[in-house]
Tab-separated table of C-alpha atoms in Angstrom:
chain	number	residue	atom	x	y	z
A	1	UNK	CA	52.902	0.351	58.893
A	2	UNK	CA	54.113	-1.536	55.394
A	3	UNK	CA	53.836	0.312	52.438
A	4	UNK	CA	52.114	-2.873	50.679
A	5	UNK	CA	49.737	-2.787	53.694
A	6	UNK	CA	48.773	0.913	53.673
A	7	UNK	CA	48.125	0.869	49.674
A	8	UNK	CA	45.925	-1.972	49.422
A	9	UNK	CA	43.860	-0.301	52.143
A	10	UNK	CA	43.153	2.242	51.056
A	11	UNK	CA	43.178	0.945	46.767
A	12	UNK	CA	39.650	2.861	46.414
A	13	UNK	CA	41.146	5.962	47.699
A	14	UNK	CA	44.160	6.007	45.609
A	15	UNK	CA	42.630	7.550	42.270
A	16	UNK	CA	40.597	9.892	43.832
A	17	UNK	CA	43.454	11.510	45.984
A	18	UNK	CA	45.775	11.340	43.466
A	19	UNK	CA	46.178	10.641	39.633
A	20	UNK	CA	48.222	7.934	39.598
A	21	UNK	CA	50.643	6.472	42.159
A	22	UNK	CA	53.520	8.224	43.192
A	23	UNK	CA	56.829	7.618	44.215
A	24	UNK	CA	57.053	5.231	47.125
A	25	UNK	CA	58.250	7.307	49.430
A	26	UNK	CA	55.542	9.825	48.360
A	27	UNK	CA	53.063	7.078	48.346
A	28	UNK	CA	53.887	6.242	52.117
A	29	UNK	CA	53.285	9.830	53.317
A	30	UNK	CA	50.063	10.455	51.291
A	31	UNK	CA	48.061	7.143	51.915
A	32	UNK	CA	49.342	7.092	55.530
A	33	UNK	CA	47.849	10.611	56.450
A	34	UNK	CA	45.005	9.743	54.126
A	35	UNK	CA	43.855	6.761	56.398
A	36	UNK	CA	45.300	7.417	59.548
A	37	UNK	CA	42.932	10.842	59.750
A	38	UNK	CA	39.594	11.213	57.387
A	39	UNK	CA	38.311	9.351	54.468
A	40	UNK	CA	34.659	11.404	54.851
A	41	UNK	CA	33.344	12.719	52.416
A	42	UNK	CA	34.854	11.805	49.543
A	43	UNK	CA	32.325	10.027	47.064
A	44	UNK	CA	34.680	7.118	46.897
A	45	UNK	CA	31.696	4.417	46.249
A	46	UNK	CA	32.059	0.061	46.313
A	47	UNK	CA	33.198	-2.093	48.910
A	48	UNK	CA	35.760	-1.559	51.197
A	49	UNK	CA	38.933	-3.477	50.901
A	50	UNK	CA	38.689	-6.509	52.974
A	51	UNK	CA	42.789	-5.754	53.788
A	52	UNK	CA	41.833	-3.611	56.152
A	53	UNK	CA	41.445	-6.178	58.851
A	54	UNK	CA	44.751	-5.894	58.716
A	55	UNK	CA	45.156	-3.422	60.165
A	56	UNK	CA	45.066	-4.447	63.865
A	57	UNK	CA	46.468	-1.475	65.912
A	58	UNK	CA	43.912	0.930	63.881
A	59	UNK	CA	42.471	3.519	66.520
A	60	UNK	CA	40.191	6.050	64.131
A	61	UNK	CA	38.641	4.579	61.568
A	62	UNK	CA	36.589	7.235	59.724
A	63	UNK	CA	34.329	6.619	56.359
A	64	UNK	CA	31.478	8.924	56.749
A	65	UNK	CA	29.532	10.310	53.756
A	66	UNK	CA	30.759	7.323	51.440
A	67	UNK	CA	28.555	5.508	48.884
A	68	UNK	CA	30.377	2.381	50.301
A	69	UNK	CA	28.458	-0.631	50.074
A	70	UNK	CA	28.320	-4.135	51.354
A	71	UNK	CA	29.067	-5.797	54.702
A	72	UNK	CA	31.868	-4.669	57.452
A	73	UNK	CA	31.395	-6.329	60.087
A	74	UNK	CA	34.327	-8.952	59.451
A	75	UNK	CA	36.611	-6.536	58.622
A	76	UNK	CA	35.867	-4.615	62.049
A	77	UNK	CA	35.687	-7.577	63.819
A	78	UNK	CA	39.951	-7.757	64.431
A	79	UNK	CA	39.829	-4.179	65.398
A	80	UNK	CA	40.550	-4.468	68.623
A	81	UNK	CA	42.469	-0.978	69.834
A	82	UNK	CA	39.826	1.161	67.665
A	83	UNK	CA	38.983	4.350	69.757
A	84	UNK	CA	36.496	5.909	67.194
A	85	UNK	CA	34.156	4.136	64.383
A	86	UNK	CA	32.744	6.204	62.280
A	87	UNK	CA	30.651	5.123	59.472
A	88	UNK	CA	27.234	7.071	58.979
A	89	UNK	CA	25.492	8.365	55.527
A	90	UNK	CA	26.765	4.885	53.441
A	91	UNK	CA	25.177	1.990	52.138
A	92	UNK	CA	26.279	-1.102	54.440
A	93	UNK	CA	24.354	-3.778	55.455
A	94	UNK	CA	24.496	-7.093	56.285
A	95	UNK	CA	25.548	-7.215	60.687
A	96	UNK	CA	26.349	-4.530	62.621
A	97	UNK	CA	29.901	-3.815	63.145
A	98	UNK	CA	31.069	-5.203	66.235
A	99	UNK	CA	34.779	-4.171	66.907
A	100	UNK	CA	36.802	-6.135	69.448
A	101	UNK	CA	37.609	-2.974	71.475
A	102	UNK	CA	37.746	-2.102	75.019
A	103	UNK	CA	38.908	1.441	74.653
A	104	UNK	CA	36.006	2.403	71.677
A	105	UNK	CA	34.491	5.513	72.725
A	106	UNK	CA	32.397	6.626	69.410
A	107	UNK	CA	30.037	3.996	67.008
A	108	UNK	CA	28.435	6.177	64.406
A	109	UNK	CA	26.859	3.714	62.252
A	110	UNK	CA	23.678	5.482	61.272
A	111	UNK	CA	22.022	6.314	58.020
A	112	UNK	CA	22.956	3.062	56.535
A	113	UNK	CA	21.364	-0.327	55.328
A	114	UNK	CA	22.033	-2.660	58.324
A	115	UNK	CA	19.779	-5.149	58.827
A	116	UNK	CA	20.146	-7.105	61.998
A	117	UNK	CA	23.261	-8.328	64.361
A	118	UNK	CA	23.626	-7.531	68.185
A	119	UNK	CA	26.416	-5.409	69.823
A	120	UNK	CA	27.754	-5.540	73.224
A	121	UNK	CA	30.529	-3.790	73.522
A	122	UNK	CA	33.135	-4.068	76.424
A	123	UNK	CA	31.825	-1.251	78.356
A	124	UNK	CA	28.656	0.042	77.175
A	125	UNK	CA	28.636	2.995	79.717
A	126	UNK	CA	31.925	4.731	77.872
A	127	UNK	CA	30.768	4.679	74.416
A	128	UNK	CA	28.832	7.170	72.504
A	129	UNK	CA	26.968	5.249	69.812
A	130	UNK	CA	24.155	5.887	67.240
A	131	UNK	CA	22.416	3.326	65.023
A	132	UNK	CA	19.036	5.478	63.725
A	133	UNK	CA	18.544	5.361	59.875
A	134	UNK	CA	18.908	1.531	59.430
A	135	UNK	CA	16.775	-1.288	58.136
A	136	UNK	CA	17.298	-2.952	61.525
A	137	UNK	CA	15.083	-6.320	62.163
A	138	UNK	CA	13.058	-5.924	65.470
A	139	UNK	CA	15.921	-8.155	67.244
A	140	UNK	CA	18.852	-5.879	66.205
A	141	UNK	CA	20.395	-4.315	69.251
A	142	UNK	CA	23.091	-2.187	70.571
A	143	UNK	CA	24.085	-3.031	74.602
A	144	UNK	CA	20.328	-4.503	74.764
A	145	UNK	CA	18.536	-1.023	73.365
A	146	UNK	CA	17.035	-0.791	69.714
A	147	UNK	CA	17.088	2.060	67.739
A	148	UNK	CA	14.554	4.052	65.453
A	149	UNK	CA	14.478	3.125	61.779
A	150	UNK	CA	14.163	4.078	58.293
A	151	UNK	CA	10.360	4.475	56.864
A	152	UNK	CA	9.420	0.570	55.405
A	153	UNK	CA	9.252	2.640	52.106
A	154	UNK	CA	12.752	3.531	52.057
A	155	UNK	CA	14.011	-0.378	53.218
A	156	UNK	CA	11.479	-2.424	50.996
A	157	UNK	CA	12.012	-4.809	48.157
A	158	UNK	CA	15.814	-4.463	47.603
A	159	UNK	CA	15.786	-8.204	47.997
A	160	UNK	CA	12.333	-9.046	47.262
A	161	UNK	CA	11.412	-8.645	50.737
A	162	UNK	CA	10.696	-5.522	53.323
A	163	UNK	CA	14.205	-5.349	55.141
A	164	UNK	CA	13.457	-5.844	58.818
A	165	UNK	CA	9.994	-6.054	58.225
A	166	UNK	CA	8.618	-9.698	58.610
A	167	UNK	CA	9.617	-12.283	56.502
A	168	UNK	CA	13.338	-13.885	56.011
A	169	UNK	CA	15.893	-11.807	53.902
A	170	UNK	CA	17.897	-13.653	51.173
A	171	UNK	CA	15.317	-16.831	52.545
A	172	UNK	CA	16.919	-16.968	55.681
A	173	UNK	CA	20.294	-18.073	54.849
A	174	UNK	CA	22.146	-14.852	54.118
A	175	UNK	CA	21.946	-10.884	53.394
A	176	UNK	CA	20.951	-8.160	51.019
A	177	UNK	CA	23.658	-5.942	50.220
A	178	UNK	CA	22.091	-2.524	49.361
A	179	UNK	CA	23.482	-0.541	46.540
A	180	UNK	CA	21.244	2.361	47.111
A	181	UNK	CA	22.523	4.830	44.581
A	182	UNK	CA	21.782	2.535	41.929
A	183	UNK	CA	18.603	1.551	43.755
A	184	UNK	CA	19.161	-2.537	44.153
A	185	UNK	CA	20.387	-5.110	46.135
A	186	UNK	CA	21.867	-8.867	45.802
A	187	UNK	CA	21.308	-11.598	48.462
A	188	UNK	CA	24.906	-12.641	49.748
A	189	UNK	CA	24.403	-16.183	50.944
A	190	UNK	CA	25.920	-17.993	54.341
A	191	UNK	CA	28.360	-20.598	54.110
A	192	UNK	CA	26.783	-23.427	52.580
A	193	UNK	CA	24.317	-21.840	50.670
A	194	UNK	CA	24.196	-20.541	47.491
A	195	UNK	CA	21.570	-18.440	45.568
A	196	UNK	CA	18.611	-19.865	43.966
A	197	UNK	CA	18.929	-20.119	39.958
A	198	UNK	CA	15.315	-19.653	39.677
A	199	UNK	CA	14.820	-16.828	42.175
A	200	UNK	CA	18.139	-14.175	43.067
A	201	UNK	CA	16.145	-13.457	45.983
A	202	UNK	CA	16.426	-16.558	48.028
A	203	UNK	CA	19.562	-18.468	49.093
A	204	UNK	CA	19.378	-22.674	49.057
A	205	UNK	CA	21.940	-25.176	50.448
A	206	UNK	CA	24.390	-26.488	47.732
A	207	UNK	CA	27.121	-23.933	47.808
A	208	UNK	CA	30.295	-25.827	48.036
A	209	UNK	CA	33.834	-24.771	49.014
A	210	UNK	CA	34.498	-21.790	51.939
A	211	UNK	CA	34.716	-18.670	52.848
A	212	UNK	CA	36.681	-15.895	51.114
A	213	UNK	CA	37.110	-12.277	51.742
A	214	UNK	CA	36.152	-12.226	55.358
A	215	UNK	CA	32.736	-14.163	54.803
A	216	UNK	CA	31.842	-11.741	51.932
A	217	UNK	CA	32.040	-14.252	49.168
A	218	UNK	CA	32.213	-18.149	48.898
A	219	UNK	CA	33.627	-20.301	46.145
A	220	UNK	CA	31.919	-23.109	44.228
A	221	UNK	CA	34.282	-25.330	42.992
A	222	UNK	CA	34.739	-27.927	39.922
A	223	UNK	CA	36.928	-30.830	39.139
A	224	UNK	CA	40.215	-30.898	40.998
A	225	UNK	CA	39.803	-27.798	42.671
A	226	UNK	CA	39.630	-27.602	46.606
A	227	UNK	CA	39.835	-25.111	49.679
A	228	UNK	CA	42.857	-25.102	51.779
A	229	UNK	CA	42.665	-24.689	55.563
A	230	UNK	CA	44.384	-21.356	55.369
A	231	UNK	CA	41.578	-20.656	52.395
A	232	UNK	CA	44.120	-20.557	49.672
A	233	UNK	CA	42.493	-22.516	46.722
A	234	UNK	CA	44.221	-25.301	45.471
A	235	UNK	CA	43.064	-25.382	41.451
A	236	UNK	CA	45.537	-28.742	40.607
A	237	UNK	CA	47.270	-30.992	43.346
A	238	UNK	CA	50.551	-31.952	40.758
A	239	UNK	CA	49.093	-34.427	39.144
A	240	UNK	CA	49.503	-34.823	35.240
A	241	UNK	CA	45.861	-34.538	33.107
A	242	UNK	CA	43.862	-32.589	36.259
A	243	UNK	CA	41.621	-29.252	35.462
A	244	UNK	CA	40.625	-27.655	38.651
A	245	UNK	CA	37.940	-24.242	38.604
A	246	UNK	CA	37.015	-22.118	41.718
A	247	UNK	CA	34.075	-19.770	40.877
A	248	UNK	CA	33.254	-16.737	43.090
A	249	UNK	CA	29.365	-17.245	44.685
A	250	UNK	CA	27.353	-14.883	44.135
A	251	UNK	CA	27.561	-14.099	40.734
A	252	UNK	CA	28.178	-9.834	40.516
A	253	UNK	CA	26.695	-7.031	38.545
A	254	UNK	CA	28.778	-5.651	35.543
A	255	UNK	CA	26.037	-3.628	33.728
A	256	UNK	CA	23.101	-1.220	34.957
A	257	UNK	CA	20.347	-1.183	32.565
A	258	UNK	CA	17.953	1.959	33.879
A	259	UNK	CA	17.004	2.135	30.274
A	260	UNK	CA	16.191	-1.797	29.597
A	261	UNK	CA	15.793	-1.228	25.268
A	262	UNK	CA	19.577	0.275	25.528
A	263	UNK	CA	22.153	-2.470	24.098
A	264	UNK	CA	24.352	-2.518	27.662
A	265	UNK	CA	23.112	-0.011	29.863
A	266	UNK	CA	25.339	1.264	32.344
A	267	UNK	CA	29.131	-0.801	31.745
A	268	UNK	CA	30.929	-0.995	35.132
A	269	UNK	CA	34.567	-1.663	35.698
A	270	UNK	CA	37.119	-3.941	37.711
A	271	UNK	CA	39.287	-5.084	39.705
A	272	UNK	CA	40.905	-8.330	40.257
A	273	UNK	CA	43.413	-8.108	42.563
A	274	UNK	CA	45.252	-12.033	43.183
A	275	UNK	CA	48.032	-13.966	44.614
A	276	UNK	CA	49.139	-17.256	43.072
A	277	UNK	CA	51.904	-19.931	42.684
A	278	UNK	CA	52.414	-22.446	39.526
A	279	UNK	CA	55.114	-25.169	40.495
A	280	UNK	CA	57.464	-26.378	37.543
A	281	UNK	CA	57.119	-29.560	36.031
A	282	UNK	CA	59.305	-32.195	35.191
A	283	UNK	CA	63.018	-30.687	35.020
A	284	UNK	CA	60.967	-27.400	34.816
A	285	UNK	CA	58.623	-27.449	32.292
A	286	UNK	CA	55.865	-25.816	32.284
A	287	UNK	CA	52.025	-27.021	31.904
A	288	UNK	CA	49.298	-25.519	30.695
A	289	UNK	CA	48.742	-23.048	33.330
A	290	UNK	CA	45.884	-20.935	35.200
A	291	UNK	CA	43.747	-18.116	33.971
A	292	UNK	CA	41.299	-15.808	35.681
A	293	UNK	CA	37.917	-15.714	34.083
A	294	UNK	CA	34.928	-13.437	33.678
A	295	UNK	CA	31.936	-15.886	32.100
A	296	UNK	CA	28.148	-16.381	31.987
A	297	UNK	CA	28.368	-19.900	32.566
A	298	UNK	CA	30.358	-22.339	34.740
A	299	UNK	CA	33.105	-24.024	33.425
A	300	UNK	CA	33.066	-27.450	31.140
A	301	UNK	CA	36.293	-29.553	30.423
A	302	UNK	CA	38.168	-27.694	27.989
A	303	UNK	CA	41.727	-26.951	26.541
A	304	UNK	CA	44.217	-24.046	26.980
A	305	UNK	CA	44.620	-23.483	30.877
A	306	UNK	CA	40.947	-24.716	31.018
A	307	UNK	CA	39.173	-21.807	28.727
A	308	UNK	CA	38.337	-23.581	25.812
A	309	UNK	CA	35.027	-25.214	29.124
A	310	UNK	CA	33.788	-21.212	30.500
A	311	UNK	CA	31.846	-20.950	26.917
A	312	UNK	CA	31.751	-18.274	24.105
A	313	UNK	CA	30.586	-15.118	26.374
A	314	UNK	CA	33.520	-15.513	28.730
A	315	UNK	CA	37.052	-13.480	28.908
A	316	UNK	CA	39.805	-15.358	30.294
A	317	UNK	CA	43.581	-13.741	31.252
A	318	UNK	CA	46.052	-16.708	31.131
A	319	UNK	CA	49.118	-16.992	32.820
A	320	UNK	CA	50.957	-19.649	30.225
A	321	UNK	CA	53.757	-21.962	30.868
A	322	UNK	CA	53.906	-23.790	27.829
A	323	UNK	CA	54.494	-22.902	24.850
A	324	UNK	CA	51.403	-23.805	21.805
A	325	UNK	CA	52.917	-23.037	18.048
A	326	UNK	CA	49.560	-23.739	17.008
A	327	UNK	CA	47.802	-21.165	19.284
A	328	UNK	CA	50.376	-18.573	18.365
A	329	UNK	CA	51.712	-18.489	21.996
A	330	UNK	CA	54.359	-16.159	22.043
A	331	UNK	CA	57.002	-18.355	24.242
A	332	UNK	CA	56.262	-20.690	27.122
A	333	UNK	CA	56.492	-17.883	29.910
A	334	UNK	CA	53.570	-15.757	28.977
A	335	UNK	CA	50.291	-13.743	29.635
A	336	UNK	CA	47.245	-13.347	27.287
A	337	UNK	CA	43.700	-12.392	27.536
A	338	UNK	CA	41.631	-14.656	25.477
A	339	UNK	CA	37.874	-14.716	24.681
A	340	UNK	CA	35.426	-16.463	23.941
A	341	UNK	CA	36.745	-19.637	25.120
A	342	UNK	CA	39.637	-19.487	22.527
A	343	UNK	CA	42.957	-20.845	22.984
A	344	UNK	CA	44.482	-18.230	21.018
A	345	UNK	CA	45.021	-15.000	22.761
A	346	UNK	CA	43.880	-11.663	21.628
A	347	UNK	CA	46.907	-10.213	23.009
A	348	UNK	CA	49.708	-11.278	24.376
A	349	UNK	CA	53.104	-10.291	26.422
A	350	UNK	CA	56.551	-12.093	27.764
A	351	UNK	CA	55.861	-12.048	31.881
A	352	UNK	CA	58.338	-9.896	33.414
A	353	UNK	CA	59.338	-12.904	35.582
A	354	UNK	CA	58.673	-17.025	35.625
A	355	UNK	CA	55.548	-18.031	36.145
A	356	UNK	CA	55.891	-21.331	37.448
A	357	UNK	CA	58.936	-20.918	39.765
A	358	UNK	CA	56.553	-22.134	42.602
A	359	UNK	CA	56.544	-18.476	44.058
A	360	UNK	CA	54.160	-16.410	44.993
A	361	UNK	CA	52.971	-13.810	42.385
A	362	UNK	CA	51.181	-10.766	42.692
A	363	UNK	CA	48.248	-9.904	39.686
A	364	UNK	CA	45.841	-7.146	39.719
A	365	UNK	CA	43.625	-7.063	36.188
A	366	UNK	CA	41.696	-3.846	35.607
A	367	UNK	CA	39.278	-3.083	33.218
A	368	UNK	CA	38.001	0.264	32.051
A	369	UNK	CA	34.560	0.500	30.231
A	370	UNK	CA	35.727	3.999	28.761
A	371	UNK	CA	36.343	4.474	25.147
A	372	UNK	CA	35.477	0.903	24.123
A	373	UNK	CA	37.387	-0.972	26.970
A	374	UNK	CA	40.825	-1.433	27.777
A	375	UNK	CA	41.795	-4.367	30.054
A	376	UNK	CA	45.354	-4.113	32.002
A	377	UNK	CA	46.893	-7.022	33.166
A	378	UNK	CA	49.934	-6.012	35.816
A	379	UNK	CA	52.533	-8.338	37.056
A	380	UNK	CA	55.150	-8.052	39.996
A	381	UNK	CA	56.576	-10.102	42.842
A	382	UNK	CA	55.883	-7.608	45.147
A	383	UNK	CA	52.602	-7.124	46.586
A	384	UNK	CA	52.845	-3.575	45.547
A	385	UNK	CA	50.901	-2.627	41.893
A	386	UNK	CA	53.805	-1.522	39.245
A	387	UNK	CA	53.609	1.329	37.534
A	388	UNK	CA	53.550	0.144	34.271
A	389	UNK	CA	51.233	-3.095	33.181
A	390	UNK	CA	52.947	-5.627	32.053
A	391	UNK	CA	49.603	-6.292	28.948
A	392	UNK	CA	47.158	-3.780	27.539
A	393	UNK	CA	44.589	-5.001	25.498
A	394	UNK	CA	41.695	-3.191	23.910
A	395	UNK	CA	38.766	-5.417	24.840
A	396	UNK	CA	34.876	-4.660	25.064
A	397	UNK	CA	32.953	-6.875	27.788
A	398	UNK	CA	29.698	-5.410	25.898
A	399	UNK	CA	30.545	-6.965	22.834
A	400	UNK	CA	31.814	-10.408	24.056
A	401	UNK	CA	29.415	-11.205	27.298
A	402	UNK	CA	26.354	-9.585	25.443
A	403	UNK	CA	24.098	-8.449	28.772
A	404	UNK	CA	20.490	-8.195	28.969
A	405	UNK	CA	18.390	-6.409	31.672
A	406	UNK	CA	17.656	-9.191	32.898
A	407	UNK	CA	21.251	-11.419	32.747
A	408	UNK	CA	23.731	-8.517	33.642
A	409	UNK	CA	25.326	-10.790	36.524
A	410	UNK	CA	28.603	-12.436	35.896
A	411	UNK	CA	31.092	-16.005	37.114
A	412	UNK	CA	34.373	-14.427	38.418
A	413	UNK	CA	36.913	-17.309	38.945
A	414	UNK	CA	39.631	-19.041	38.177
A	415	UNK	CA	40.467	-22.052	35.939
A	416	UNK	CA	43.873	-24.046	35.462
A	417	UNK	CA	44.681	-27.451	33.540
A	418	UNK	CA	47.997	-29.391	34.393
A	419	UNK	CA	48.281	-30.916	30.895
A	420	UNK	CA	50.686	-33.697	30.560
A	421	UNK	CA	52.817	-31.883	33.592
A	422	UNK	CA	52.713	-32.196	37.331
A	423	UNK	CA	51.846	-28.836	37.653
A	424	UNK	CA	50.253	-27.369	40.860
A	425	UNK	CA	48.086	-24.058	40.886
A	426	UNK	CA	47.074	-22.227	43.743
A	427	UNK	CA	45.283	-18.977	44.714
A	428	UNK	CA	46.706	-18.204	47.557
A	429	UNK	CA	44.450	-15.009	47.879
A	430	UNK	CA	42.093	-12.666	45.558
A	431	UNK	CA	39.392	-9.933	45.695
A	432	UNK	CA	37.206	-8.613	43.296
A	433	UNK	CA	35.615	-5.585	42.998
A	434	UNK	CA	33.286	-4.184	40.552
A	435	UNK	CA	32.878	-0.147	40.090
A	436	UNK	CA	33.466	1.910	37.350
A	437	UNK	CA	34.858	4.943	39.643
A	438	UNK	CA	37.163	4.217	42.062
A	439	UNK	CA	38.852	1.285	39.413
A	440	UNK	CA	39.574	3.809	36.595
A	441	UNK	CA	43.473	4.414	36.184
């Protein structure tokens, strides 16, 4: 198994197994018997890492007595020599799991949030399997028989509506994903949908763009930007003058406000975790780059790798190829985190290699609510997370997006501008994840 392959699966399990990351080769031995045997019962809490479908030739897969959240079933879905599927006392919803698998033998998938989906598996007569404790609709099935459910008390109103009482979830045209430790859930809308402005309960065509993250996210996308077949998204096509912006659908949660007179209630952290490539201009210049962008609005046309359009509560991390005297840029190979919307950067820091080199670059952005904020921006070639981040900045979301109770959700995306430069920017992959816990350093 790749080391780069092992660590992003199990990236929520890395802090709380260890304090920081080790030496590779101890790295390799740790996560390795970390995933390959138990990950019950270890309060890691979020989504699980949608690299795991990677992992084809996985046989135990074991996540009992989580506070995971979110769907699985696409992840499970390429799983096709799993033996034993363990999953009970979470929060999942969305589909059943259905693994691939001819030789499973255990499906534990009680005491959960699933709400519908129907599982045949290969040979129904060798597996074990228990679904009890779920929000199931009437039609949810495992090899043709139902199973008995949580009270309507326990199920109702996460999304507005009883969850597999009567009624469509998310209107019809998605899911609720149940966060049941903080007591809510979100509709996450079907391809070609996209929630309701007026009413987070209820999904609506419009969504544009595709699928990301194994059907647990969907882009909207402005100006230049489009989806690849491979789903890489292409932000500018090399073409002087373009702005391109892809926008994760739905929006996500970064504050809790149990208390709703308290300024910011409960501040979550991040992670961004990306791929991209910037190709050089003409005799290798640089444009004006990409940035990745946390905002309350969509974007608007706009200067300075497209931030100047994603409006004062935003925070943008731009990945520069040009260099601005009159923004202060530092040289024309650069990253910053800006806010606001402003072209000049709060901080800034020489990248540790060229940006637009036209290959592929690995980014993961974290951001720790903790003693005022602190937003790391790391930087490598290698898919694997460096030690040391290649920015710090000291940066309060609080201050800067100013959340209500009742506007706490946030635009995660991405935003480039070619300038006068045929520059091309692509995404070739990203995931983010919002949780204070498992994202702390």
């Amino acid at each position: 198994m790749a080391l780069q392959q092992v660590m992003q699966v199990v990236q929520v399990a890395q802090v709380c197994m260890s304090p920081g990351i080790p030496h590779p080769n101890q790295e390799l031995t740790f996560i390795e018997a970390c995933v390959c045997r138990d990950l019950s019962g270890n309060q890691f809490y979020g989504t699980v890492p949608s690299s795991l479908s990677d992992l084809s030739k996985l046989q135990y897969l074991f996540l009992t007595n989580n506070q995971f959240w979110g769907t699985i079933e696409p992840i499970t879905r390429t799983m096709r020599n799993l033996r034993m599927l363990f999953l009970s006392w979470n929060q999942f919803s969305g589909r059943l799991p259905s693994p691939a698998s001819s030789t499973l033998e255990q499906y534990q998938v009680d005491t959960n949030f699933f709400t519908h989906g129907e599982v045949k598996f290969k040979n129904c007569s060798a597996v074990t399997w228990t679904t009890d404790a779920n929000c199931l609709a009437a039609s949810a099935s495992v090899c043709g028989r139902a199973s008995t459910q949580r009270t309507a008390a326990v199920c109702a109103a996460f999304c507005g509506v009883e969850i597999g009482a009567t009624g469509p979830v998310c209107g019809g045209h998605g899911y609720c994903s149940v966060n049941a430790f903080i007591g809510e859930g979100e509709c996450v809308c079907d391809p070609n949908y996209m929630l309701d402005s007026s009413n987070t309960n209820a999904c609506v065509a419009g969504a544009t763009g595709a699928s990301l993250e194994s059907g647990s996210a969907y882009v909207s996308l402005w100006g230049s930007a489009s989806v690849l077949s491979n789903g890489s998204i292409l932000l500018t096509t090399g073409t002087p003058n373009q702005q391109g912006a892809a926008f994760a659908s739905p929006t996500l949660r970064l504050f809790h406000f149990p208390d709703k007179r308290s300024r910011c209630g409960t501040e979550l952290g991040f992670l961004a975790a990306f791929s991209f490539a910037m190709t050089p201009g003409n005799h290798g210049s640089g444009g004006e780059g990409l940035a990745f962008v946390v905002a309350a609005a969509s974007p608007g046309k706009g200067a300075s790798v497209g931030l100047g359009g994603v409006g004062r509560r935003s925070v943008g991390v731009e990945f520069d190829s040009v260099l601005s005297v009159k923004h202060s840029d530092p040289n024309d190979n650069h990253v910053g985190v800006n806010v606001g919307g402003s072209p000049v950067s709060l901080a800034s820091a020489t990248a540790p290699l060229i940006l637009n080199d036209a290959q592929t670059k690995h980014t993961w952005i974290r951001y720790d609510p903790t003693s005022g904020g602190t937003l790391r921006v790391f930087l490598s070639s290698d898919p694997v997370q460096p030690l040391t981040p290649t920015l710090t900045a000291s940066v309060s979301l609080c201050s800067i997006l100013k959340p209500t109770a009742s506007d706490s959700l946030f635009l995660f995306g991405f935003v480039a501008l070619s300038g006068s430069q045929p520059q091309a920017h692509t995404i070739l992959s990203w995931n983010v994840t919002t949780d204070a816990t498992t994202l702390a350093i």
